Every structure is written in C-alpha cells, then in structure tokens.
Amino acid sequence: MFVSYKWLQDYVDLAGITPEELAEKITKSGIEVEGVEVLNEGIEGVVIGHVLEREQHPNADKLSKCLVDIGQDAPVQIVCGAANVAQGQKVAVATVGAVLPGNFKIKRAKLRGEESNGMICSLTELGMEGKIVPKEYSEGIFVFPADVVPGTDALSVLNRDDAVLELGLTPNRSDCLSMLGVAYEVAAILGREVKLPESELHSSEENASDFIQVRVEAQNDNPLYVAKVIKNVKIGPSPLWMQTRLMSAGIRPHNNVVDITNYILLEYGQPLHAFDYDLFGSKEIVVRRANDGETIETLDDIKRTLTKEHLVITNGKDPVALAGVMGGANSEVTSETTTVLLESAYFSGAVVRKASKDQGLRSEASARFEKGIDPNRVRVSAERAAYLMAKYAGGEVLSGTVEHDSLTIEPAVVSITLNKINTVLGTEMSMEEVEDIFNRLQFKASVDGETITVTVPTRRGDIQIEEDLIEEAARLYGYDNIPKTLPIGSSTAGRLTEYQYKRRIVRRYLEGAGLYQAVTYSLTSEEKVAQYAIESRDAIRLAMPMSEDRSMLRLSIVPQLLEVLKYNGARQNDNLAVYETGAVFLSNGTEELPVEHEHVAAALTGLWHSHSWQGEKKPVDFFVVKGILEGLFDKLGLTEKVKYIQSQMDGMHPGRTADLLLNGEKIGFAGQIHPGVQKELDLKETFVFELSLKAILEAATEPLHYHAIPRFPSMTRDIALVADKQTVSGKLKEIIVEAGGTLLKEASVFDLYEGERMEQGKKSIAFSLKYADPERTLTDEEVTKVHEKVLEALKEKAGAVLRG
Amino acid sequence: MQDRLNELQEEALKKIEESTNLKELNEVRVAYLGKKGPITEVLRGMGKLSAEERPKMGALVNVVREVIAEKMEEKQNMLEDAEVLEKLASETIDVTLPGSPVRVGNHHPLTSIIEEIEDLFIGMGYEVAEGPEVEKDYYNFEALNLPKGHPARDMQDSFYITEEILLRTHTSPVQARTMEKHQGKGPIKIICPGKVYRRDNDDATHSHQFMQIEGLVIGENIRMSDLKGTLEVFAKKMFGDDREIRLRPSFFPFTEPSVEMDISCKICGGKGCSVCKKTGWIEILGAGMVHPNVLEMAGYDSKKYTGFAFGMGPERIAMLKYGVDDIRHFYTNDVRFLKQFLKQE
Ligand SMILES: [Zn+2]
C-alpha cells in the first residue's frame, strides 16, 4: 500500500511530524514502512506554462516551435518534440536552469537552428512511472486543466510536493489497505483524532429500484450487494487532485467515473464496480456461481473460461463481471456512458481468491476481498462514490439503494484481565495504560475491576481473541518497554542425541581426512534421480515442478556431488574431494510420507597428494577412498562388521566397485565412476562412495574397553603365496585368520605381484603374519605348528601355495 | 731411557696436536701406542735394566702412555665434534620452500552457523529436534494455524507432491510434531535446524531450497519478556556484545503477538548506512508467543501453558556475518568459496 502523506492529512492532523518520522513511528508499532519516496526529489525549476503559439519547426518535421508564457515578463520560445503539443495548452515547463530526475540540467540551446529556452515535459520526464500516466498523455506531454496559472510550481499543482510511504502489510493488517485504515492506525500511534470524509446527497425524484433489481443466488459467496444508479453523467477527466492522488497510489487515471470507484477503493478499502446501465442488458442483477465452461470477456480484453467454483455477476443471462476480480467488457463504462450502475458488495474471500488464482488475475479489488473487507463500509462507500459522481461527473443520483442483504455483522467482543496481559508480556502495565491504548485505537472498551472488555470495530477483522488484544497492547505500549528476562522454572538438560553427536563425528572425521562438506539440492531431474541409488525404490515427483531439472526428489547424493565436481572442473578447480550428509527420499505410495534416509556420500577426483618440487604425485584411487572408509569405520567401532564385496552397478566401473555390507546387509557402495560417465562430465578418474548414514550410526557397537598392552614379544612370519588371480585377498585373509586361531594377532598384505613373471592366471601375494600370546613368550615350535596349519588351509581352501 | 720416553711423549703430543682429522689421529695412535710403536720398543728394552729400576721405569712408561692416550681422546672428541658440525652444515635446507601439504577439509559455512547456534542453545538447556523434509499439509500448515484457504499460505508458495503432502516450507512442523509427542505436557525447549523449500526462482537473494533454524519453548510461565531476553543473549553471543536488539511487531499465523528482531548495524554503529538501508538496524529473525490455536491443536491447555518461538535463516546470518553477496554460492559448492571458511571462528 502506497500512502500519500499529503492525502493522509485529510483524515489525521500530521502537524509537527515529518514523513520520515511518521514512517519510523509506524514501523515501530507494527507495520513495516519499506520506503519513503519524496516525489519531487531531485527536481527543480518546473513551472506551469501557457502555450501561446505553436508552429512547425522550419527544419524538423517532428519538432514544434512554441511561444510559451511561463509567468515572466515576456514569453519564451521553446522547441518541443511532443506530437500532442498545441496552442492554448497549459503544460509543465522545465525552465532554463531547471533540474530533472537523473540530475538532468536544462540549458538554453539551439535545436536545428531554433532557440529553445527550456523544455515542455511529459509526466515520465518528471519522474513518474509510465504505467500510471493517463493513457492519452502516455506518448506525449501532460495537459493541465485550463485554470492553472502560468509561472506557478508545476510539481505542486501535480501534488508532487509530497512523500509516499510504502507499507509492507502482513496478511492480518488488510485494514490498512485503505487510507482510512491507515488514518486510524496513525491516529492511535499519535494519540490524535480521525476525521471522516463526508458525503452529501441530494435526493432525486426517481428511485433506483425502478431501474434495477438485485437477486443473489449464491448467498454464502455474496451476503451483501448494494446497487445505486446515477443518471446523466458526463464522462470526462476527473479533477486533477483526484488524478494525482490515484497516481501517487500507483493507479492510472481513466475517467471521472472509473477514477471515483478507484478513489473509494483507496479511501475506504471497498472495491466498487461501475457498469454502463444501458449496456447492462437487463433490469436485474443476478449473482450466481458460473456454469462450467461459461465464458466472459473481462475488461482487459481476455476471454476467460469459468467453472462452477467462480462467482459471476450476470444480467440474468450472461456474466457481466467476474465477482470481486474484474468487470466484463460488455458493460464497460465508456465515453458514451450516461447512466452508471454502481456496485458495492461484500464477496467472500475464498470465492474471490479461487477465481483470482485460477484465472491468474490479481487486481486491487481481488486483493482486498481475499483478505477480507469491512462489511460496515459497503453502503457508505456506495453513497460517497455516488456523491462524488454527482459532484465531478454531473450525475443525478437516484433515490435509495437496491440491496440484497443476508449478512449479519457481529463485531467481536473480547474480554481480558490485566493480569493475563502482564503475565504473557512480562510487563507491569496499569489498567489505565491499557484502557488508554484501546481508546487511542478507537475500540470501545469498558473496564470492570481487573477485566477489560473490548468491542472491536469491524474494520479490524484480525482481532478475535485475547492474544490479539495482548498484541495491540504490546505494540502500542512499545516493545522497547518490555523487559528482558530468561525463562524460569524447571530446567532442562540440553544435549545432542547420540545420533546427532555421532553425525558430527562423521563430518569432523571426513573433514579431517581432507574432504570439504558440500550442501546440494534435494530436487533433481528425472534423468538423474535413479542413478546411484542404494535402495531400489520409486522416486517422488513434484506435482508442479518449476523446471524439469528440479522436478524429483533425489534417491542418492552421488549425482549431485558429481555435478559439484563438474562445476568446479569447468572452473579449473581440479583435485577435489567433497562429501555431503543429507536425506534421500524413497516413495512410500501416494498416501504416506516417503521414507527419508540420511546418507553420507563423497566424490574425489584428480590428485590426492602432490608435492611438486619434491616430485610427489599420487592420484586418487580406489584405495584412497577405501582408506577413508576404513578410518571412518574404525572411528565408529564398526571395522569388524563391515565387508567389501566386488560388485557391478550402473554408472560405475565394472571392475572397480565394491558393495559395502554391514553385518551382512548392504549399506552402500564405493568405487570408480564409469569412464563413460567421467567423459560425459569431463572429469578425470573419479571415485565415490555413498552409505546409509542411518545404518552406520545406529549399528550396535561394543562398549569401549581397555585391553592390556602385550608384555611378551611377538613373532612374525612372512609368506609369499601363489594363488589364482581371481582369489581375492580378503578371502585369503579369512582363511589365514580362521586357521591361525587365537595365537595369530595380525595378518596383513605387504606385497602384490601380477606381472608377466607369473604363470598365466596366477598372482603372487605376500602376507605378514604376527603371532603372540599375552601370557608368555611363544616358542618357535609352537608358532611353526600353527603356521603349518595356516599354510595347509590356504592350499586346501584356495589352492594358494608358497612361492618356490 | 727416561729421556727417550720424554722425547717420545713430546713428539706424540705434537703430532696429536697437528692431526687435522680422525684418520691422521688414528695413524698417530698406531705409531706411538701400537704394538710396533716406539713405546713398546722401550718396554722391550727394559730387560736390560736392573730389578730395582725396572718397576720405576715401568710406571713411567704407563704415565707416558696415559698422557698420550688422554690427549689422544681429547683430540678425538674435538675432531668428532667438528666432523658432525661439518656434516650438519652440508645438510642445510631452504626452510622457505613449501611444506608437504596436509590434506584438509572443512564444514560448509551453513553448517558452521547452524552448529554455532545449536551449541549456543544447547548451553541454555535446549535439545536439537529434527523432522522430515517431506511433510503432511497438516503439520506444515494446519497444525500451525494455517487452515486451507488461509491467505498467509500465499506468503510461502510451496512444492506439493500430492494435495496432502508437500516439501516443508519451514521447520515449524518439527515444533508441531514435538508438541504432539509431548502430549500436552511441558516443558519443551528445542531448536530445530533443517532444509526447507519454497517456490522461488533462484537468484542472488532467493533460493528454492534453503536452511532454517527455529526455536520453541513451552512452559507454564513463559513470557514475552523471556523471548526478548533469550534473543538478546543469542544476538550478543552470535554477533558480538556491542550489538543492541530491538523488537518490532509483525505477523505470523502461528504466533500472537508476533515480532521481528533487528540488531544494530555493525557497519555504521546505528547511524545508518547502505547495508542497513539507512535504518541503523538489520532484520535477523521472526518470533512471537505461540498462538493458542497452535497450542490447543497440539493438545496443550492454552490457559495453562504459554510459549515462544523464533526462526531465522542461516544463509542470511552467514551473508551478514561473512559478507557473502549471493545466496547461490551456498549451493554451487565452488571450492574457492568453501575454502574461505577453513578458519574457525
Ligand atoms: Zn548501517
């Protein structure tokens, strides 16, 4: 809502308060003033001029040479480029020395050989937005009414010596979508009076009811409909003061009748509509729901197809307006109109909202109906509009109104105790202070002991319950005056849950291991959504995505991280390692919420370690990733429970991918991205993993328990085995561990050879075995005995023999 | 003989003195103390001496040997020290060359902000509550006093999946769920961080996905002044002791009264500058007293219980705190962006 400071003074005395001070006070008491625009800022030296003579510029087709009286001793010559300049007009002249918006200084000049002492201005040249300038002047200069005096300040005539406050209204404060609503608010803040506008009606001999009848079929949608008839109107421009007020509120002037309906909309917050009575097509207004498929051409010349969820005003047959949203083109007021049928009605917010949303059509009117208007202003608005039409369009207002009224207006009555107010706010207000606040708001309040009972005016439909009164009290008492305390009463222990705590450990570990945390989008494309999913479940699609790229909820994080690598790679950020923790979403049918699993995923590419001047360069490989995972499982106490098994997966390198099993259940995967995918994304060799974070954080672990540090020496035996190439080291280790029994403390691979010196299909793999007993020093014979068993088992179970 | 010994001693000491390295010194050792050396020769010649003189001369020989040996050791130590020094000198490196890099990573700046806020409130007795990102319309809106058709639903146009299921538009449904779980009994003190989603086109100040962190306190005597005090503690710890706070009335469907909290602008110290749009204040969060409808819907007796809630955007806080100028940076994950947050604050 744009509020003109000058206009507001019609209703509240603002003496002694600047627009900026007013803005500050309004903001502090609850309505955010988002900006204060001083309309004539940066403009100087623009006066009214009278075009005494206009002739064609001798050297330019599109220019005129004008002699203009600017209120000085002698008229001046001005060259003007506007097509609509004509002799006799009163116009705005930027005189020599004037400054226009953008610090544009007007100088004496010669244009195609003719002297020009200033510039005749259009409204846009005076800093007004093109969309609010009256249509007939939008392509040229603005022509003032004949009675303005040459030499006077043109900006003041245009009411630009004003400031406009832009209110950022929350949905509850739709009362301030009217100048009067703002006036009540400002009056309460300042403790001043509100002066209401007046209407004076001369009664006609004819009755409106002889001209029109009103029948409302959809009474829930439209409980109150008021019609008036104004005869003999002369369509023309509205008075300049009205036009300038509309423009300061961001509304383009059209003609006197339409401007008056808009003026009332701004003044009272009551949307009105004016029909051309002669084009209406019948003597009966019928308000009903539209039929499915029924059409209407609205004022914006768009043909709209309606449904039975939309409310229409009809002439008994055809729709003439989409109720509360926009009028129809068939009954529009034009320059030919002589009789106006004026509508002032109360439409339900829901039905207007539905139509506005379905038709993608938001108007000043629909915005107000949607948020709820004051039912008590329906009649008074109609009367005032009729009064203004009589005054400024020469109309004759027929006696009476024609109405449908099934509306019961019950103002909210709310009681509250002083104690409740002070308890909720933590304040120590007195009853006098509280009563004074409601008096300032012009709410009727009566005090009975500790209780105050407030009758809320219908303009403040947002106030319904005790808490609403508390808020009114608080904001006018001033939040600055509320003390600062901390909650008292039983104290609670604050802490992270075990899950949250462990998740932080996982993050810290991965960061310590050299990975940066990324945060990516949960929404992805249909193409990517199925890639790299651990659990094969359906993905979820948005009902109305904003774009195909963000239309489905991710099933895995890896594709998002690959996107991060691609983005960075394209910017020469090589050697990357990123991870993310976050939810993936598995469909659970359309009735249930999806299953959200928290995953942890990582993607690494380029060099893992490089120290160039020392010649060290190690690219990321599978074992870098596996090392990171092993450390993670050590940290979580899960090392013994996790297994890696060779696997195949779409989008992954068929020979360099492992499934991860936790207690035999698949919890994720690790490996190299398929070279084809790498190429597509323009990435070097890239390795990833993704795990169910939930699975690894919720897995049962052994409590931490100290084991004595061995006091007796261990004995190490190294063995080099020849085994089939396909026999994985994990398998050999399993055999060794099983056969080694309790004396075997460690078995680790220390060498691997698969080169050409080996027999076809064979490899050499060497293990280091460490034997020990915590209670004593082992003898050579004892170790040999166990060691032989190990070698025997290897031979028997895996065909692996000592290398000769 | 005695003269010969003295002469030998003089000679040996001189040669020791003149040795410049361990090899030369060793030659001197072999020459004088070795089995073929002149001193051994002197000993051999002792057979010619009388029984009386023999022990005397023997003692003298030992003294000479000891003197030489002692000198020899002294010299040896000296030469060894010198050799070590020389070796070390030859091992000198250029300490200004770059070190072998240790791979480091870090958490995302939004995580830093969220964890800082979490920890701050944990210290004040709060627990961290989390909930689903895909929510029922009921928890996201209805339980928060936003029935179907409520105009305020417009304020946060949402991504629906079905008519009843949507991506949550705020973390408030976690509050609704927590209250429901407590079955009408207090107290509750939670902080709820998480991702939320709204139908916004991504640009410098909007993101269709962003973070929120909200707090909720429910109890039998929770006052607006408690909210104000709590927010002040938060603001001072988060932004500095020199910052002032102010509350401005506002509107949220789930709180009544509702407020917005501003902190004084650090850049201009409250005088007004471009960062604070000349107001001297910067908007940080929204808050209010929990609306009685919200309490009742979750099973709380709103006559007995009151509560406050507050919510803020970690992106906005990070942008203010670190001067980040484009919200999209948080989601493109350019490492040149991420690496700037290595420093722990
Ligand atoms: Zn500032």
Short mmCIF file of C-alpha atoms in Angstrom, two decimals, chain A residues 24 27-32 34 170-172 353 357 362 370-371 420 422-427 462 465-472 474-475 479-488 490-497 499-500 503-504 507-508 510-523 540-546 550 553-554 564 567-568 571 573-583 585 589-594 596 598 604-605 607-611 613-614 616 620, chain B residues 94 97-101 103-111 114-116 118-119 121-136 149-155 157 159-162 164-167 177 187-189 195 197-202 207-209 211 217 221-230 232-233 244-251 255-260 279 281 283 289-293 302-303 306 308 328 330-336 338-339 342:
data_model
loop_
_atom_site.label_atom_id
_atom_site.label_comp_id
_atom_site.label_asym_id
_atom_site.label_seq_id
_atom_site.Cartn_x
_atom_site.Cartn_y
_atom_site.Cartn_z
CA GLU A 24 9.66 5.39 11.90
CA THR A 27 7.33 0.76 11.69
CA LYS A 28 7.98 0.61 15.41
CA SER A 29 4.34 -0.02 16.18
CA GLY A 30 3.82 -2.84 13.79
CA ILE A 31 3.56 -2.02 10.11
CA GLU A 32 6.84 -2.01 8.32
CA GLU A 34 9.51 -0.30 3.44
CA THR A 170 1.20 -8.58 6.59
CA PRO A 171 -1.98 -10.50 5.70
CA ASN A 172 -3.64 -9.67 9.03
CA ARG A 353 -9.30 -16.00 -4.15
CA LYS A 357 -5.87 -17.82 -8.66
CA ARG A 362 -4.94 -10.26 -9.38
CA GLU A 370 -9.33 -12.05 -0.44
CA LYS A 371 -8.06 -10.57 2.79
CA LYS A 420 -3.21 -12.01 31.69
CA ASN A 422 1.06 -8.60 32.11
CA THR A 423 1.74 -12.32 32.56
CA VAL A 424 2.07 -13.04 28.87
CA LEU A 425 4.18 -9.98 28.19
CA GLY A 426 6.20 -9.91 31.40
CA THR A 427 5.19 -6.29 31.91
CA ASP A 462 -7.97 -9.56 12.55
CA ILE A 465 -9.13 -13.47 20.71
CA GLU A 466 -7.37 -12.40 23.90
CA GLU A 467 -3.95 -12.79 22.34
CA ASP A 468 -4.89 -10.31 19.63
CA LEU A 469 -5.68 -7.75 22.31
CA ILE A 470 -2.39 -8.54 24.01
CA GLU A 471 -0.62 -7.79 20.75
CA GLU A 472 -2.42 -4.47 20.32
CA ALA A 474 2.11 -4.66 23.37
CA ARG A 475 2.72 -2.82 20.14
CA TYR A 479 8.30 -3.44 22.57
CA ASP A 480 11.19 -1.30 23.75
CA ASN A 481 9.40 -1.04 27.09
CA ILE A 482 9.10 -4.79 27.60
CA PRO A 483 11.80 -6.02 30.00
CA LYS A 484 14.37 -8.70 29.16
CA THR A 485 14.17 -11.85 31.26
CA LEU A 486 15.01 -15.53 30.84
CA PRO A 487 12.58 -18.42 31.30
CA ILE A 488 12.24 -19.59 34.88
CA SER A 490 12.22 -26.46 35.80
CA SER A 491 15.47 -26.59 33.91
CA THR A 492 16.11 -29.00 31.09
CA ALA A 493 19.41 -30.57 30.16
CA GLY A 494 20.45 -29.55 26.70
CA ARG A 495 22.35 -32.06 24.61
CA LEU A 496 22.64 -33.67 21.24
CA THR A 497 21.12 -37.09 20.75
CA TYR A 499 22.75 -39.89 16.55
CA GLN A 500 23.35 -36.16 16.22
CA ARG A 503 26.87 -37.46 12.84
CA ARG A 504 29.08 -34.60 13.90
CA ARG A 507 31.58 -34.96 9.50
CA ARG A 508 34.60 -33.96 11.52
CA LEU A 510 35.77 -36.70 6.83
CA GLU A 511 36.85 -33.08 7.04
CA GLY A 512 39.97 -34.13 8.90
CA ALA A 513 40.60 -36.65 6.16
CA GLY A 514 40.65 -33.83 3.64
CA LEU A 515 37.10 -33.58 2.30
CA TYR A 516 35.06 -30.40 2.05
CA GLN A 517 31.42 -30.52 3.02
CA ALA A 518 29.03 -29.65 0.23
CA VAL A 519 25.35 -28.83 0.51
CA THR A 520 23.41 -29.58 -2.67
CA TYR A 521 19.79 -29.52 -3.75
CA SER A 522 17.35 -32.28 -2.87
CA LEU A 523 15.47 -31.73 -6.12
CA ILE A 540 8.94 -38.92 -5.94
CA ARG A 541 7.84 -36.35 -8.45
CA LEU A 542 6.55 -32.88 -7.60
CA ALA A 543 3.00 -32.14 -8.68
CA MET A 544 4.01 -28.82 -10.26
CA PRO A 545 7.77 -28.52 -10.64
CA MET A 546 9.26 -25.15 -11.53
CA ARG A 550 14.28 -29.74 -10.23
CA LEU A 553 13.41 -35.82 -5.03
CA ARG A 554 16.82 -37.40 -5.03
CA VAL A 564 29.67 -30.22 -7.97
CA TYR A 567 31.00 -27.27 -11.89
CA ASN A 568 34.39 -26.93 -10.24
CA ARG A 571 36.44 -23.51 -13.43
CA ASN A 573 39.31 -26.27 -9.71
CA ASP A 574 40.96 -29.68 -10.04
CA ASN A 575 41.93 -32.14 -7.32
CA LEU A 576 38.65 -32.12 -5.49
CA ALA A 577 37.28 -34.04 -2.56
CA VAL A 578 33.80 -33.27 -1.31
CA TYR A 579 31.25 -35.02 0.87
CA GLU A 580 27.69 -34.40 1.90
CA THR A 581 25.33 -35.71 4.52
CA GLY A 582 21.66 -35.41 3.78
CA ALA A 583 18.38 -37.10 3.14
CA PHE A 585 13.66 -39.81 -0.39
CA GLY A 589 2.97 -44.70 -2.07
CA THR A 590 0.91 -41.57 -2.61
CA GLU A 591 -0.85 -41.69 0.75
CA GLU A 592 2.14 -41.96 3.03
CA LEU A 593 5.09 -39.71 3.61
CA PRO A 594 8.19 -41.00 1.87
CA GLU A 596 13.73 -40.29 4.35
CA GLU A 598 20.06 -39.90 5.76
CA LEU A 604 37.03 -37.44 -5.16
CA THR A 605 38.98 -36.70 -8.31
CA LEU A 607 45.48 -35.79 -7.33
CA TRP A 608 45.08 -36.94 -3.76
CA HIS A 609 48.54 -35.83 -2.80
CA SER A 610 51.08 -33.75 -4.65
CA HIS A 611 54.19 -32.01 -3.61
CA TRP A 613 59.07 -29.67 -6.04
CA GLN A 614 59.70 -32.99 -4.34
CA GLU A 616 55.42 -36.45 -5.27
CA VAL A 620 43.03 -40.55 -6.12
CA ASP B 94 65.98 -23.99 2.35
CA LEU B 97 60.43 -23.96 0.43
CA PRO B 98 56.79 -25.05 0.66
CA GLY B 99 55.93 -27.89 3.05
CA SER B 100 54.45 -31.21 2.12
CA PRO B 101 50.74 -30.40 2.03
CA ARG B 103 45.04 -32.57 3.06
CA VAL B 104 42.43 -30.55 4.95
CA GLY B 105 38.71 -30.19 4.51
CA ASN B 106 36.10 -28.25 6.35
CA HIS B 107 32.42 -27.99 7.03
CA HIS B 108 30.17 -25.91 4.91
CA PRO B 109 29.64 -22.34 6.19
CA LEU B 110 25.94 -23.06 6.75
CA THR B 111 26.89 -25.99 8.99
CA ILE B 114 23.87 -23.97 12.42
CA GLU B 115 26.22 -25.75 14.80
CA GLU B 116 27.17 -22.50 16.45
CA GLU B 118 22.80 -25.31 18.17
CA ASP B 119 25.65 -25.22 20.66
CA PHE B 121 21.12 -23.03 22.72
CA ILE B 122 22.25 -26.44 23.98
CA GLY B 123 24.16 -24.43 26.56
CA MET B 124 20.86 -22.82 27.52
CA GLY B 125 19.17 -26.19 28.02
CA TYR B 126 17.71 -26.80 24.56
CA GLU B 127 17.63 -30.07 22.65
CA VAL B 128 18.04 -30.36 18.90
CA ALA B 129 14.91 -31.70 17.21
CA GLU B 130 14.68 -32.80 13.62
CA GLY B 131 11.88 -33.92 11.35
CA PRO B 132 11.02 -34.95 7.81
CA GLU B 133 11.63 -32.62 4.89
CA VAL B 134 8.62 -34.00 3.08
CA GLU B 135 5.67 -33.17 5.27
CA LYS B 136 1.96 -33.53 5.61
CA GLY B 149 -7.53 -21.28 2.12
CA HIS B 150 -5.72 -19.08 4.67
CA PRO B 151 -4.34 -16.04 2.86
CA ALA B 152 -0.96 -16.38 4.58
CA ARG B 153 -0.35 -19.62 2.72
CA ASP B 154 0.38 -17.34 -0.20
CA MET B 155 3.37 -15.99 1.61
CA ASP B 157 4.12 -20.86 -2.11
CA PHE B 159 6.11 -27.54 -3.71
CA TYR B 160 3.28 -30.03 -3.37
CA ILE B 161 3.62 -33.72 -4.18
CA THR B 162 0.00 -34.62 -3.58
CA GLU B 164 -1.81 -33.55 1.34
CA ILE B 165 1.96 -33.93 1.03
CA LEU B 166 4.50 -31.25 0.28
CA LEU B 167 8.10 -30.21 0.80
CA ARG B 177 5.37 -32.79 15.90
CA PRO B 187 8.24 -28.12 29.38
CA ILE B 188 9.72 -28.13 25.87
CA LYS B 189 12.92 -26.40 24.86
CA LYS B 195 16.35 -27.69 4.93
CA TYR B 197 11.75 -25.44 0.22
CA ARG B 198 9.73 -22.70 -1.45
CA ARG B 199 8.68 -21.93 -4.99
CA ASP B 200 11.19 -19.18 -5.65
CA ASN B 201 13.33 -18.68 -8.69
CA ASP B 202 16.96 -18.93 -7.72
CA SER B 207 16.80 -20.00 -3.35
CA HIS B 208 14.19 -22.69 -3.83
CA GLN B 209 16.00 -24.64 -1.11
CA MET B 211 18.06 -23.62 5.66
CA VAL B 217 9.96 -23.05 24.39
CA ASN B 221 5.08 -19.27 32.76
CA ILE B 222 6.75 -18.34 29.54
CA ARG B 223 6.54 -14.61 28.92
CA MET B 224 7.27 -12.30 26.03
CA SER B 225 9.99 -10.77 28.17
CA ASP B 226 11.64 -14.23 28.27
CA LEU B 227 11.66 -14.24 24.49
CA LYS B 228 13.23 -10.82 24.45
CA GLY B 229 15.88 -11.83 26.99
CA THR B 230 16.65 -15.08 25.18
CA GLU B 232 19.32 -10.79 23.36
CA VAL B 233 21.60 -13.50 24.74
CA GLU B 244 21.74 -3.98 20.53
CA ILE B 245 18.45 -5.65 19.69
CA ARG B 246 15.01 -4.26 19.05
CA LEU B 247 11.69 -5.99 18.53
CA ARG B 248 9.17 -4.76 16.01
CA PRO B 249 5.61 -6.02 15.85
CA SER B 250 4.97 -8.34 12.93
CA PHE B 251 2.65 -11.09 11.83
CA THR B 255 2.38 -16.70 16.88
CA GLU B 256 0.44 -13.95 18.59
CA PRO B 257 1.82 -11.44 19.40
CA SER B 258 4.42 -11.73 16.63
CA VAL B 259 7.62 -9.75 16.37
CA GLU B 260 10.65 -9.33 14.21
CA THR B 279 17.84 2.49 9.32
CA TRP B 281 19.06 -1.83 12.13
CA GLU B 283 16.49 -7.69 10.44
CA MET B 289 4.30 -16.04 21.53
CA VAL B 290 2.91 -19.39 20.37
CA HIS B 291 -0.66 -18.88 19.12
CA PRO B 292 -3.24 -20.50 21.42
CA ASN B 293 -4.71 -22.37 18.42
CA SER B 302 -3.61 -22.68 26.34
CA LYS B 303 -4.95 -21.32 29.61
CA THR B 306 2.33 -20.39 27.07
CA PHE B 308 7.56 -18.61 22.49
CA ARG B 328 23.61 -19.27 -4.69
CA PHE B 330 25.98 -21.80 -0.69
CA TYR B 331 24.63 -24.35 -3.14
CA THR B 332 27.06 -24.35 -6.07
CA ASN B 333 29.86 -25.51 -3.75
CA ASP B 334 32.68 -23.84 -5.62
CA VAL B 335 35.75 -24.93 -3.65
CA ARG B 336 37.17 -21.45 -3.96
CA LEU B 338 34.26 -23.37 0.55
CA LYS B 339 38.00 -23.00 1.22
CA LEU B 342 38.68 -23.01 6.78
#
